[in-house]
mmCIF file of C-alpha atoms in Angstrom:
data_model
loop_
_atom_site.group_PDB
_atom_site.id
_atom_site.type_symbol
_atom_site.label_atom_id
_atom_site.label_comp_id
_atom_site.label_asym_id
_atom_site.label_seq_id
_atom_site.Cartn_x
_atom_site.Cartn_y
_atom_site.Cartn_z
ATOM 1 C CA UNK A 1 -22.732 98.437 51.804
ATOM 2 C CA UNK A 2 -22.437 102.423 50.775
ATOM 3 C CA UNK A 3 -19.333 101.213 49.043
ATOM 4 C CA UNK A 4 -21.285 98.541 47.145
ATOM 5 C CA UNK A 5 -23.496 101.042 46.116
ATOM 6 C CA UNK A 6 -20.618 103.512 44.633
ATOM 7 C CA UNK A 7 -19.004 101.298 42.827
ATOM 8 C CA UNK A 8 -22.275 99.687 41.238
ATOM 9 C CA UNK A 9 -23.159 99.755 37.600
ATOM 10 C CA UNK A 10 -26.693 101.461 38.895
ATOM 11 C CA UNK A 11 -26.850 104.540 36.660
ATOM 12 C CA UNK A 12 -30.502 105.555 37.887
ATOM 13 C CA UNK A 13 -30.461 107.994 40.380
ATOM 14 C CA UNK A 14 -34.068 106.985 41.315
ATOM 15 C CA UNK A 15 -33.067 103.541 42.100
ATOM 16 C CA UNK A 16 -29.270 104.921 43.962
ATOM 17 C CA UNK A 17 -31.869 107.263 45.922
ATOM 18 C CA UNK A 18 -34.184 104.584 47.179
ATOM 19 C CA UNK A 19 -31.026 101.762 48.026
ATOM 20 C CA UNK A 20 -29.636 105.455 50.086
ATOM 21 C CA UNK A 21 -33.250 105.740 51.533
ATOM 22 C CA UNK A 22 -33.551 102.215 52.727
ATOM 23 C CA UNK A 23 -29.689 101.888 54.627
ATOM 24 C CA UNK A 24 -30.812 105.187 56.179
ATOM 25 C CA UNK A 25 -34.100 103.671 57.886
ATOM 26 C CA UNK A 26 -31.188 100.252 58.858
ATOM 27 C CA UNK A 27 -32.948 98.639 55.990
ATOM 28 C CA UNK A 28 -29.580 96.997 55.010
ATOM 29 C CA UNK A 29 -30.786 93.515 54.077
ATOM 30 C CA UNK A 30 -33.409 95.354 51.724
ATOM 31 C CA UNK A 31 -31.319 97.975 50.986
ATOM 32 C CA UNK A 32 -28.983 95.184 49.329
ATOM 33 C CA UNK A 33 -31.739 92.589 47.800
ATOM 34 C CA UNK A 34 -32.971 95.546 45.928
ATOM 35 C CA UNK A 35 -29.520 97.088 44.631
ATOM 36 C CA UNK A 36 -28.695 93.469 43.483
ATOM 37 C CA UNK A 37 -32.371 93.424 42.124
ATOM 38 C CA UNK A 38 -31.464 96.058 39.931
ATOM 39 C CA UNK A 39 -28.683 95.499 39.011
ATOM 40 C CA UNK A 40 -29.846 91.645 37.265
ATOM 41 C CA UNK A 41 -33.295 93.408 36.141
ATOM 42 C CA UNK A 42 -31.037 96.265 33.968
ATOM 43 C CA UNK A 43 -28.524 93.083 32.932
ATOM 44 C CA UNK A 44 -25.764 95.806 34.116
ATOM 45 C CA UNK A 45 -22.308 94.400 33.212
ATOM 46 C CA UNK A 46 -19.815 93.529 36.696
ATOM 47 C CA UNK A 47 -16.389 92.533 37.088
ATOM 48 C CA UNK A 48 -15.748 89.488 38.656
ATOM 49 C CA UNK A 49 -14.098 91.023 41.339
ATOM 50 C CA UNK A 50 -17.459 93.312 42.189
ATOM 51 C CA UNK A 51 -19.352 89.761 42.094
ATOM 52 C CA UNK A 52 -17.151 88.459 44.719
ATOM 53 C CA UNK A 53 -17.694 91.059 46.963
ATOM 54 C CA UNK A 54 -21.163 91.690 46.419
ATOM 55 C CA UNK A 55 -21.345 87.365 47.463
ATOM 56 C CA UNK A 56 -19.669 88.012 50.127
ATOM 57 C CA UNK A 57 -21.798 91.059 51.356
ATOM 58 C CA UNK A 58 -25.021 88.882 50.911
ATOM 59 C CA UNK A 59 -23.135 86.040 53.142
ATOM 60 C CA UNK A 60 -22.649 88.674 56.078
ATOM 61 C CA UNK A 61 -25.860 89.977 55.556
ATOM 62 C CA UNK A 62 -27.767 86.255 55.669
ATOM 63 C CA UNK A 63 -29.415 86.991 52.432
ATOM 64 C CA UNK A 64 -27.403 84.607 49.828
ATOM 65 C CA UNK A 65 -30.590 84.493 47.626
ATOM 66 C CA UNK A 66 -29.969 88.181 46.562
ATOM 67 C CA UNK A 67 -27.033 87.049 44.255
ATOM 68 C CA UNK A 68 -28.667 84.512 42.480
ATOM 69 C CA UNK A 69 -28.103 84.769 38.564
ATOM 70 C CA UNK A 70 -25.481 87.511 39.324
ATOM 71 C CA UNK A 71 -23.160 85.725 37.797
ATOM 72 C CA UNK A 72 -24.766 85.500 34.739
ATOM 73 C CA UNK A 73 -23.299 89.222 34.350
ATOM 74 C CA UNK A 74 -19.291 89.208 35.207
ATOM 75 C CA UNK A 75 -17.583 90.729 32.513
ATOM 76 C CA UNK A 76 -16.362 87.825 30.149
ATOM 77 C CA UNK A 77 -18.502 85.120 31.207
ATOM 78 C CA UNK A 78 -21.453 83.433 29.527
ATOM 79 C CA UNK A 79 -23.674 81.615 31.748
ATOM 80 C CA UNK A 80 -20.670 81.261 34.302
ATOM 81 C CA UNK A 81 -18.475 79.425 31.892
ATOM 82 C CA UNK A 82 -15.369 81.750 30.684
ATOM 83 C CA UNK A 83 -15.510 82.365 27.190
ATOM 84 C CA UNK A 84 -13.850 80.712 24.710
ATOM 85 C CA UNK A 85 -12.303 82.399 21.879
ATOM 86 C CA UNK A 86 -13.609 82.249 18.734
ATOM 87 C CA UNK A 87 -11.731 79.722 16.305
ATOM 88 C CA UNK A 88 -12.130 80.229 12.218
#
């Protein structure tokens, strides 16, 4: 999960501080909802790759819910559906 949290698009230190405050009290379930929380409620950019791994986390964590609409911000993608070039 601290790894997660690195690599993250989370640029408020507020927000890092409070994920880092929660896995401290064993809070990791929370800890995670809210840094994916975040991450959709600032529409921060991820790579597919990060999405992967952040659905995986939630699946060993039992909280799938907390990468809903995630995918709504890979890198290149537009609802889920690659994007199509534009034609003239």
């Amino acid at each position: 999960m601290s790894q997660l949290l690195e690599e993250s698009p989370l640029t408020s230190a507020e927000v890092i501080d409070d994920v880092r405050h929660l896995m401290s009290l064993g809070e990791e379930e929370l800890a995670f909802d809210t840094m994916c929380s975040w991450i959709y409620e600032d529409a921060l950019p991820i790579t597919s790759a990060y999405y992967a791994r952040l659905v995986s986390a939630a699946e060993e964590l039992g909280t799938p819910r907390s990468t809903d609409r995630l995918d709504e911000l890979v890198e290149g993608r537009s609802g889920g559906v690659e994007d199509e070039p534009l034609r003239p």
